[in-house]
Coordinates of C-alpha atoms and ligand atoms in Angstrom, one line a residue:
M26 CA 76.7 -43.0 -80.5
N27 CA 75.4 -44.5 -77.3
F28 CA 71.7 -44.8 -76.6
F29 CA 71.7 -41.7 -74.3
K30 CA 73.4 -39.5 -76.9
R31 CA 71.0 -40.8 -79.5
L32 CA 68.1 -40.1 -77.2
F33 CA 69.2 -36.5 -76.7
S34 CA 69.7 -35.8 -80.3
I35 CA 66.1 -36.6 -81.1
G36 CA 64.3 -33.4 -82.1
K37 CA 67.2 -31.3 -81.0
K38 CA 64.8 -29.5 -78.6
P39 CA 66.3 -28.5 -75.2
A40 CA 64.7 -30.6 -72.4
K41 CA 63.4 -27.6 -70.6
D42 CA 61.3 -26.7 -73.7
L43 CA 59.7 -30.2 -74.0
D44 CA 56.1 -30.5 -72.8
K45 CA 55.0 -33.3 -70.5
N46 CA 53.8 -35.7 -73.3
E47 CA 57.1 -35.3 -75.1
I48 CA 59.0 -36.1 -72.0
D49 CA 56.8 -39.1 -71.4
D50 CA 57.5 -40.3 -75.0
L51 CA 61.2 -39.9 -74.5
N52 CA 61.1 -41.8 -71.3
V53 CA 59.2 -44.7 -72.8
E54 CA 61.7 -44.8 -75.8
K55 CA 64.6 -44.6 -73.4
H56 CA 63.2 -47.5 -71.4
E57 CA 62.6 -49.6 -74.5
E58 CA 66.1 -49.0 -75.9
S59 CA 67.6 -49.9 -72.6
I60 CA 65.6 -53.1 -72.5
Q61 CA 66.7 -54.0 -76.0
K62 CA 70.3 -53.2 -75.2
D63 CA 70.1 -55.3 -71.9
S64 CA 68.7 -58.2 -73.8
I65 CA 71.5 -58.1 -76.5
K66 CA 74.1 -57.9 -73.7
E67 CA 72.4 -60.9 -71.9
E68 CA 72.3 -62.9 -75.2
V69 CA 76.0 -62.2 -75.8
K70 CA 76.9 -63.1 -72.2
Q71 CA 74.9 -66.3 -72.4
T72 CA 76.4 -67.3 -75.7
K73 CA 80.0 -66.6 -74.5
S74 CA 79.5 -68.7 -71.4
K75 CA 77.2 -71.4 -72.8
P76 CA 78.8 -74.8 -73.2
E77 CA 78.4 -76.4 -76.6
P78 CA 75.0 -78.2 -76.6
E79 CA 75.0 -82.0 -76.5
P80 CA 74.2 -83.3 -80.0
E81 CA 70.6 -84.5 -80.3
P82 CA 70.3 -88.3 -80.5
E83 CA 69.8 -89.6 -83.9
P84 CA 66.0 -90.1 -84.5
E85 CA 64.9 -93.7 -84.8
P86 CA 64.5 -94.6 -88.4
E87 CA 60.8 -94.7 -89.4
P88 CA 59.5 -98.1 -90.6
E89 CA 59.4 -98.2 -94.4
P90 CA 56.0 -97.0 -95.4
E91 CA 54.1 -99.1 -97.9
L92 CA 54.8 -97.9 -101.4
E93 CA 52.6 -98.6 -104.4
P94 CA 54.3 -101.1 -106.6
E95 CA 56.5 -99.2 -108.9
P96 CA 57.2 -100.0 -112.5
E97 CA 60.6 -101.5 -113.2
P98 CA 62.8 -98.7 -114.3
D99 CA 63.8 -98.8 -117.9
P100 CA 67.3 -99.9 -118.6
E101 CA 69.8 -97.1 -118.1
P102 CA 70.4 -95.3 -121.4
E103 CA 73.9 -95.5 -122.7
P104 CA 75.8 -92.6 -121.0
K105 CA 76.7 -89.8 -123.4
E106 CA 80.2 -88.6 -123.6
K107 CA 81.0 -88.0 -120.0
E108 CA 83.1 -85.0 -120.3
G109 CA 80.1 -83.2 -121.7
F110 CA 78.5 -83.3 -118.3
F111 CA 81.3 -82.0 -116.2
K112 CA 79.7 -78.7 -116.5
R113 CA 80.9 -75.5 -114.9
L114 CA 78.0 -73.2 -114.2
L115 CA 79.0 -69.8 -115.5
K116 CA 77.3 -66.6 -114.7
K117 CA 79.0 -63.4 -114.2
T118 CA 77.5 -61.6 -111.2
N119 CA 75.3 -58.7 -112.3
K120 CA 77.0 -56.2 -110.0
K121 CA 74.4 -53.5 -110.6
S122 CA 71.6 -55.8 -109.6
L123 CA 73.5 -57.2 -106.6
D124 CA 74.5 -53.7 -105.4
K125 CA 70.8 -52.7 -105.7
S126 CA 69.7 -55.7 -103.8
L127 CA 72.1 -55.1 -101.0
E128 CA 71.7 -51.3 -100.9
K129 CA 69.3 -51.2 -98.0
T130 CA 71.3 -53.7 -96.0
S131 CA 74.5 -51.8 -96.7
N132 CA 73.0 -48.3 -96.0
S133 CA 71.5 -49.4 -92.7
F134 CA 74.6 -51.1 -91.5
F135 CA 77.0 -48.3 -92.4
D136 CA 74.6 -45.5 -91.1
K137 CA 74.9 -47.2 -87.7
I138 CA 78.6 -47.6 -87.9
K139 CA 79.2 -44.0 -89.0
K140 CA 77.3 -42.9 -86.0
A141 CA 79.3 -45.1 -83.7
V142 CA 82.7 -43.8 -84.8
V143 CA 81.8 -40.1 -85.2
G144 CA 84.4 -38.0 -83.4
K145 CA 86.6 -41.0 -82.7
T146 CA 90.3 -41.1 -83.6
K147 CA 90.8 -44.7 -82.7
V148 CA 89.0 -47.9 -82.5
D149 CA 88.6 -48.4 -78.7
V150 CA 86.5 -50.6 -76.4
E151 CA 83.5 -48.3 -76.8
V152 CA 83.6 -48.6 -80.6
L153 CA 84.0 -52.4 -80.5
D154 CA 81.0 -52.5 -78.1
E155 CA 78.9 -50.5 -80.5
L156 CA 80.1 -52.6 -83.4
E157 CA 79.0 -55.8 -81.6
E158 CA 75.6 -54.4 -81.1
I159 CA 75.4 -53.2 -84.7
L160 CA 76.3 -56.6 -86.1
I161 CA 73.7 -58.3 -83.9
T162 CA 71.0 -55.9 -84.8
S163 CA 71.9 -56.3 -88.5
D164 CA 71.0 -60.0 -88.3
V165 CA 74.5 -61.4 -88.4
G166 CA 73.6 -63.5 -85.3
V167 CA 75.3 -63.6 -81.9
K168 CA 77.8 -66.4 -82.4
T169 CA 79.1 -65.0 -85.7
T170 CA 79.2 -61.5 -84.3
I171 CA 81.3 -62.7 -81.3
K172 CA 83.7 -64.4 -83.8
I173 CA 84.1 -61.2 -85.9
I174 CA 84.5 -59.0 -82.8
D175 CA 87.2 -61.3 -81.3
A176 CA 89.1 -61.3 -84.6
I177 CA 88.9 -57.5 -84.9
E178 CA 89.8 -57.1 -81.2
S179 CA 93.0 -59.1 -81.6
R180 CA 94.0 -57.2 -84.8
V181 CA 93.4 -53.8 -83.2
A182 CA 95.4 -54.9 -80.1
K183 CA 98.3 -56.0 -82.4
E184 CA 98.2 -53.0 -84.7
K185 CA 98.1 -50.7 -81.6
Y186 CA 96.6 -47.7 -83.3
T187 CA 93.7 -48.3 -85.6
N188 CA 91.7 -45.4 -86.9
P189 CA 88.0 -45.8 -87.8
Q190 CA 88.7 -45.7 -91.5
E191 CA 91.0 -48.7 -91.2
L192 CA 88.2 -50.5 -89.4
N193 CA 86.4 -50.5 -92.7
L194 CA 89.2 -52.6 -94.2
I195 CA 89.6 -54.9 -91.2
L196 CA 85.8 -55.5 -91.0
K197 CA 85.6 -56.3 -94.7
E198 CA 88.4 -58.8 -94.4
E199 CA 87.0 -60.5 -91.3
I200 CA 83.5 -60.7 -92.8
G201 CA 85.0 -62.2 -96.0
N202 CA 86.9 -64.7 -93.9
I203 CA 83.9 -65.9 -92.0
I204 CA 81.6 -66.6 -95.0
F205 CA 81.7 -70.3 -95.7
D206 CA 83.1 -70.8 -99.1
E207 CA 83.2 -74.2 -100.7
K208 CA 83.8 -73.9 -104.4
N209 CA 81.3 -76.3 -105.9
D210 CA 79.9 -74.5 -108.9
D211 CA 80.6 -77.5 -111.0
F212 CA 78.2 -80.2 -111.9
D213 CA 80.9 -82.7 -111.2
I214 CA 78.8 -85.8 -111.7
D215 CA 78.5 -88.3 -114.5
D216 CA 75.3 -90.0 -113.6
K217 CA 72.7 -87.7 -115.1
P218 CA 70.1 -86.5 -114.5
Y219 CA 71.4 -84.5 -111.7
V220 CA 68.5 -84.3 -109.2
I221 CA 67.9 -81.3 -107.0
L222 CA 65.2 -81.6 -104.3
V223 CA 64.0 -78.1 -103.3
V224 CA 62.9 -77.7 -99.7
G225 CA 61.9 -74.8 -97.4
V226 CA 58.9 -73.5 -95.4
N227 CA 56.0 -72.0 -97.2
G228 CA 56.3 -68.7 -99.0
V229 CA 60.1 -68.5 -99.0
G230 CA 60.2 -68.5 -102.8
K231 CA 60.8 -72.2 -103.7
T232 CA 58.5 -72.3 -106.8
T233 CA 59.8 -68.9 -108.1
S234 CA 63.4 -70.0 -107.5
I235 CA 62.8 -73.3 -109.4
G236 CA 61.5 -71.3 -112.4
K237 CA 64.6 -69.1 -112.2
L238 CA 66.9 -72.1 -111.8
A239 CA 65.3 -74.0 -114.7
A240 CA 65.8 -70.9 -117.0
F241 CA 69.4 -70.5 -115.8
F242 CA 70.3 -74.2 -116.3
K243 CA 68.7 -74.0 -119.8
S244 CA 70.8 -71.0 -120.6
Q245 CA 73.9 -73.1 -119.7
G246 CA 72.9 -75.6 -122.4
L247 CA 71.4 -78.1 -120.0
S248 CA 68.0 -79.8 -120.5
V249 CA 65.7 -79.6 -117.5
M250 CA 62.7 -81.4 -116.2
I251 CA 60.7 -80.2 -113.2
G252 CA 58.5 -82.2 -110.9
A253 CA 55.4 -80.8 -109.1
A254 CA 55.8 -82.7 -105.8
D255 CA 54.0 -79.9 -103.9
T256 CA 50.7 -81.6 -104.2
F257 CA 49.2 -79.9 -101.2
R258 CA 47.1 -77.4 -103.2
A259 CA 46.0 -77.2 -106.9
A260 CA 47.4 -73.6 -107.2
A261 CA 50.9 -74.8 -106.4
I262 CA 50.9 -77.1 -109.4
E263 CA 49.5 -74.4 -111.7
Q264 CA 52.0 -71.9 -110.4
L265 CA 54.9 -74.3 -111.2
E266 CA 53.4 -75.0 -114.7
E267 CA 53.5 -71.3 -115.4
W268 CA 57.1 -71.1 -114.4
A269 CA 57.9 -74.2 -116.6
T270 CA 56.3 -72.5 -119.6
R271 CA 58.2 -69.2 -118.9
A272 CA 61.5 -71.1 -118.6
G273 CA 60.6 -73.3 -121.6
V274 CA 61.1 -76.7 -119.8
E275 CA 59.1 -79.8 -119.3
I276 CA 57.1 -80.5 -116.2
V277 CA 55.8 -83.8 -114.7
K278 CA 52.7 -83.5 -112.5
Q279 CA 49.8 -85.5 -111.0
Q280 CA 46.6 -84.3 -109.5
M281 CA 46.4 -82.4 -106.3
G282 CA 46.6 -84.6 -103.2
S283 CA 48.7 -87.3 -104.8
D284 CA 51.8 -88.7 -103.1
P285 CA 54.8 -86.4 -103.5
A286 CA 57.1 -89.4 -103.6
S287 CA 55.2 -90.8 -106.5
V288 CA 55.4 -87.6 -108.4
S289 CA 59.1 -87.4 -107.7
Y290 CA 59.5 -91.0 -109.0
D291 CA 57.5 -90.2 -112.2
T292 CA 59.6 -87.1 -112.8
L293 CA 63.0 -88.9 -112.5
N294 CA 61.7 -91.9 -114.5
S295 CA 60.6 -89.6 -117.3
A296 CA 63.8 -87.5 -117.2
I297 CA 65.9 -90.7 -117.5
K298 CA 63.9 -91.9 -120.5
K299 CA 64.2 -88.5 -122.1
N300 CA 67.9 -88.2 -121.3
K301 CA 67.5 -84.9 -119.4
D302 CA 70.5 -83.3 -117.6
V303 CA 68.8 -81.8 -114.6
V304 CA 65.7 -82.6 -112.6
I305 CA 64.3 -80.1 -110.1
I306 CA 61.6 -81.2 -107.7
D307 CA 59.3 -78.7 -105.9
T308 CA 58.0 -79.7 -102.5
A309 CA 55.3 -78.4 -100.2
G310 CA 56.3 -75.9 -97.6
R311 CA 53.5 -76.8 -95.2
L312 CA 55.1 -79.5 -93.1
H313 CA 53.9 -79.3 -89.6
N314 CA 56.7 -80.7 -87.6
K315 CA 60.2 -82.1 -87.9
I316 CA 59.0 -85.7 -87.9
N317 CA 56.6 -85.1 -90.7
L318 CA 59.2 -83.3 -92.6
M319 CA 61.8 -85.9 -92.1
N320 CA 59.4 -88.7 -93.1
E321 CA 58.2 -87.0 -96.3
L322 CA 61.7 -85.9 -97.5
S323 CA 63.2 -89.3 -96.7
K324 CA 60.4 -91.1 -98.5
I325 CA 61.0 -88.9 -101.6
S326 CA 64.7 -89.6 -101.4
R327 CA 64.2 -93.4 -101.0
V328 CA 61.9 -93.6 -103.9
L329 CA 64.3 -91.6 -106.1
Q330 CA 67.1 -93.9 -105.1
K331 CA 65.2 -96.8 -106.7
L332 CA 66.0 -95.2 -110.0
N333 CA 69.4 -93.7 -109.2
I334 CA 71.2 -94.6 -106.0
N335 CA 72.8 -91.1 -105.8
A336 CA 69.6 -89.2 -106.1
P337 CA 68.8 -86.6 -104.9
H338 CA 72.3 -85.3 -105.7
E339 CA 71.4 -82.0 -104.0
I340 CA 68.9 -80.9 -101.3
L341 CA 68.6 -77.2 -101.8
L342 CA 67.1 -75.3 -98.9
V343 CA 65.4 -72.0 -99.8
L344 CA 65.4 -69.3 -97.2
D345 CA 63.7 -65.9 -97.2
G346 CA 66.5 -63.4 -96.4
S347 CA 64.0 -60.7 -95.5
T348 CA 62.9 -62.7 -92.4
G349 CA 66.3 -62.2 -90.8
Q350 CA 66.8 -64.5 -87.7
N351 CA 63.8 -66.6 -88.7
A352 CA 65.7 -67.7 -91.8
Y353 CA 68.5 -68.7 -89.5
E354 CA 66.2 -70.8 -87.3
Q355 CA 64.7 -72.5 -90.3
A356 CA 68.1 -73.3 -91.7
K357 CA 69.0 -74.9 -88.3
Q358 CA 65.8 -76.9 -88.2
F359 CA 65.9 -78.1 -91.8
S360 CA 69.5 -79.1 -91.5
E361 CA 68.7 -81.2 -88.4
A362 CA 65.8 -82.9 -90.2
T363 CA 67.4 -83.6 -93.5
K364 CA 70.8 -83.6 -95.2
V365 CA 70.7 -80.1 -96.7
T366 CA 73.6 -79.8 -99.1
S367 CA 73.1 -76.2 -100.4
M368 CA 71.1 -73.1 -99.8
M369 CA 69.5 -70.3 -101.7
V370 CA 68.7 -67.0 -100.0
T371 CA 65.8 -65.2 -101.6
K372 CA 64.3 -61.7 -101.4
L373 CA 67.6 -59.9 -100.6
D374 CA 66.2 -57.1 -102.6
G375 CA 64.2 -54.6 -100.5
T376 CA 65.4 -55.8 -97.1
A377 CA 67.9 -54.4 -94.7
K378 CA 68.4 -57.9 -93.2
G379 CA 71.0 -59.1 -95.7
G380 CA 73.5 -59.6 -92.9
V381 CA 71.7 -62.9 -92.2
V382 CA 73.7 -64.4 -95.1
I383 CA 76.9 -63.9 -93.1
G384 CA 75.6 -65.7 -90.0
I385 CA 73.8 -68.5 -91.8
S386 CA 76.8 -69.2 -93.9
D387 CA 79.2 -69.2 -90.9
Q388 CA 77.0 -71.2 -88.5
L389 CA 75.8 -73.9 -90.8
S390 CA 78.9 -74.6 -92.9
I391 CA 76.6 -75.3 -95.9
P392 CA 77.4 -73.5 -99.1
I393 CA 75.0 -70.8 -100.2
K394 CA 74.8 -71.4 -103.9
F395 CA 72.3 -69.0 -105.2
I396 CA 70.6 -65.8 -104.2
G397 CA 67.3 -64.3 -105.3
T398 CA 67.3 -60.6 -106.1
G399 CA 63.7 -60.0 -107.3
E400 CA 60.6 -61.6 -108.7
S401 CA 61.5 -62.0 -112.3
I402 CA 63.0 -65.0 -114.0
E403 CA 66.4 -63.4 -114.4
D404 CA 66.6 -62.3 -110.8
L405 CA 69.1 -65.0 -109.8
E406 CA 72.8 -64.8 -109.0
L407 CA 75.3 -67.5 -108.3
F408 CA 76.5 -66.7 -104.8
D409 CA 80.0 -65.5 -104.9
K410 CA 81.5 -64.5 -101.6
K411 CA 83.8 -61.8 -103.0
D412 CA 81.1 -60.1 -104.9
F413 CA 78.7 -60.4 -102.0
V414 CA 81.2 -58.7 -99.7
E415 CA 82.0 -56.0 -102.3
S416 CA 78.3 -55.2 -102.6
F417 CA 77.8 -55.3 -98.8
F418 CA 80.6 -52.7 -98.5
Q419 CA 79.3 -50.5 -101.3
N420 CA 79.1 -47.9 -98.4
K421 CA 82.1 -47.0 -96.4
I422 CA 82.8 -45.8 -92.8
Ligands
GTP1 N1 61.3 -59.6 -104.0 C1 61.5 -60.9 -104.2 N2 60.4 -61.7 -104.1 C2 60.6 -63.0 -104.3 C3 61.8 -63.6 -104.5 N3 61.6 -64.9 -104.7 C4 60.3 -65.2 -104.5 N4 59.6 -64.0 -104.3 C5 58.2 -63.8 -104.1 O1 57.8 -64.6 -102.9 C6 56.5 -65.0 -103.0 C7 56.4 -66.5 -102.7 O2 57.1 -67.2 -103.7 P1 56.8 -68.7 -104.0 O3 57.7 -69.1 -105.0 O4 55.3 -69.0 -104.3 O5 57.2 -69.4 -102.6 P2 57.0 -70.9 -102.2 O6 58.1 -71.2 -101.2 O7 57.0 -71.8 -103.4 O8 55.7 -70.9 -101.4 P3 54.7 -72.2 -101.1 O9 54.5 -72.9 -102.3 O10 53.4 -71.5 -100.6 O11 55.4 -72.9 -100.0 C8 56.0 -64.7 -104.4 O12 55.3 -63.5 -104.4 C9 57.3 -64.4 -105.2 O13 57.2 -63.5 -106.2 C10 63.0 -62.7 -104.6 O14 64.1 -63.1 -104.8 N5 62.7 -61.4 -104.4
MG2 MG1 55.5 -73.2 -104.0

């Protein structure tokens, strides 16, 4: 339904019966909607005509900061039987929980689409126009939306006559095609401990996710050690300690204000001595700018590499899905500042902005490995594209 039809369906009261205030309200609403629609159109136009931006020049490498003398690492322990560590992470998606998490996203998306196709017998330009707007306002992002619409447009043109119900199927397929999928659920490494550095802005759910991950890895038969390298505030260390207790894993910490790189070094050192399988390091979310962020994260990585040249094996970026386009911006900024290798999208429960997963995954070409579906220790799912799309399409046109 276009904006005018929507406007006139409000209240279902004939215009002549409206009093002056109601007419004023409607005029303001009409004006706001037309501004929003104009700005979406403008964004689409600009994106379609914008040339690819020049890549930013590589930042000058920072001079090596002075590091406190570090103890010589202990000799590497004899590796255990290697095949024991080619571990496949197994977790069947909890469909009920995923459906519930994506319920709001799915309802809101399909409510809009149903309105757009009502009374239509075929998918025409008007329906595609509405669909474009719906995808953008569902946080899929402009570039990814254009890709999806282009793909649908060419299929509709080929198949000549497509009814709105078939659109459901086409849309599901195209969304499935666009989600970046790189199967890497395996811990295909033989130089344990496998080190995961967890990064992300404050409040996105890093510490909570570390607790969930620690419990999950433990349930997979792996031994875990976590490092409290968010030394910015005392509460952060205590919070991580609580999660370590809940998950039943060991934690390495220092006092508040200490050097995050030093805590990271201690954690890996201790994990090597204790022959742990996985190390997960928490970091502070309060990094004021890209340079600070880059310096801090590269210092942590350099220090870890003194103990294991491949560490960190993974830089896991945590994003809060309920922030929609902000999450997308953060993903862009972090991946420019550091070599993010995987992502976790949290708080998909209780938000209608789950469409952001599609755009982030397409635009960054970095695998989303995990999603957060609640505040409890078990509210973690391994991201599976097929299951995600199924839950997204729990509603139909
Ligand atoms: N609903 C929901 N809440 C979550 C999820 N993950 C984390 N949270 C909540 O998000 C809030 C922030 O989580 P933290 O783990 O403290 O986030 P953080 O990134 O470590 O924050 P800082 O340490 O301040 O940078 C807490 O209230 C968590 O319970 C999730 O998947 N779903
Ligand atoms: Mg934290």
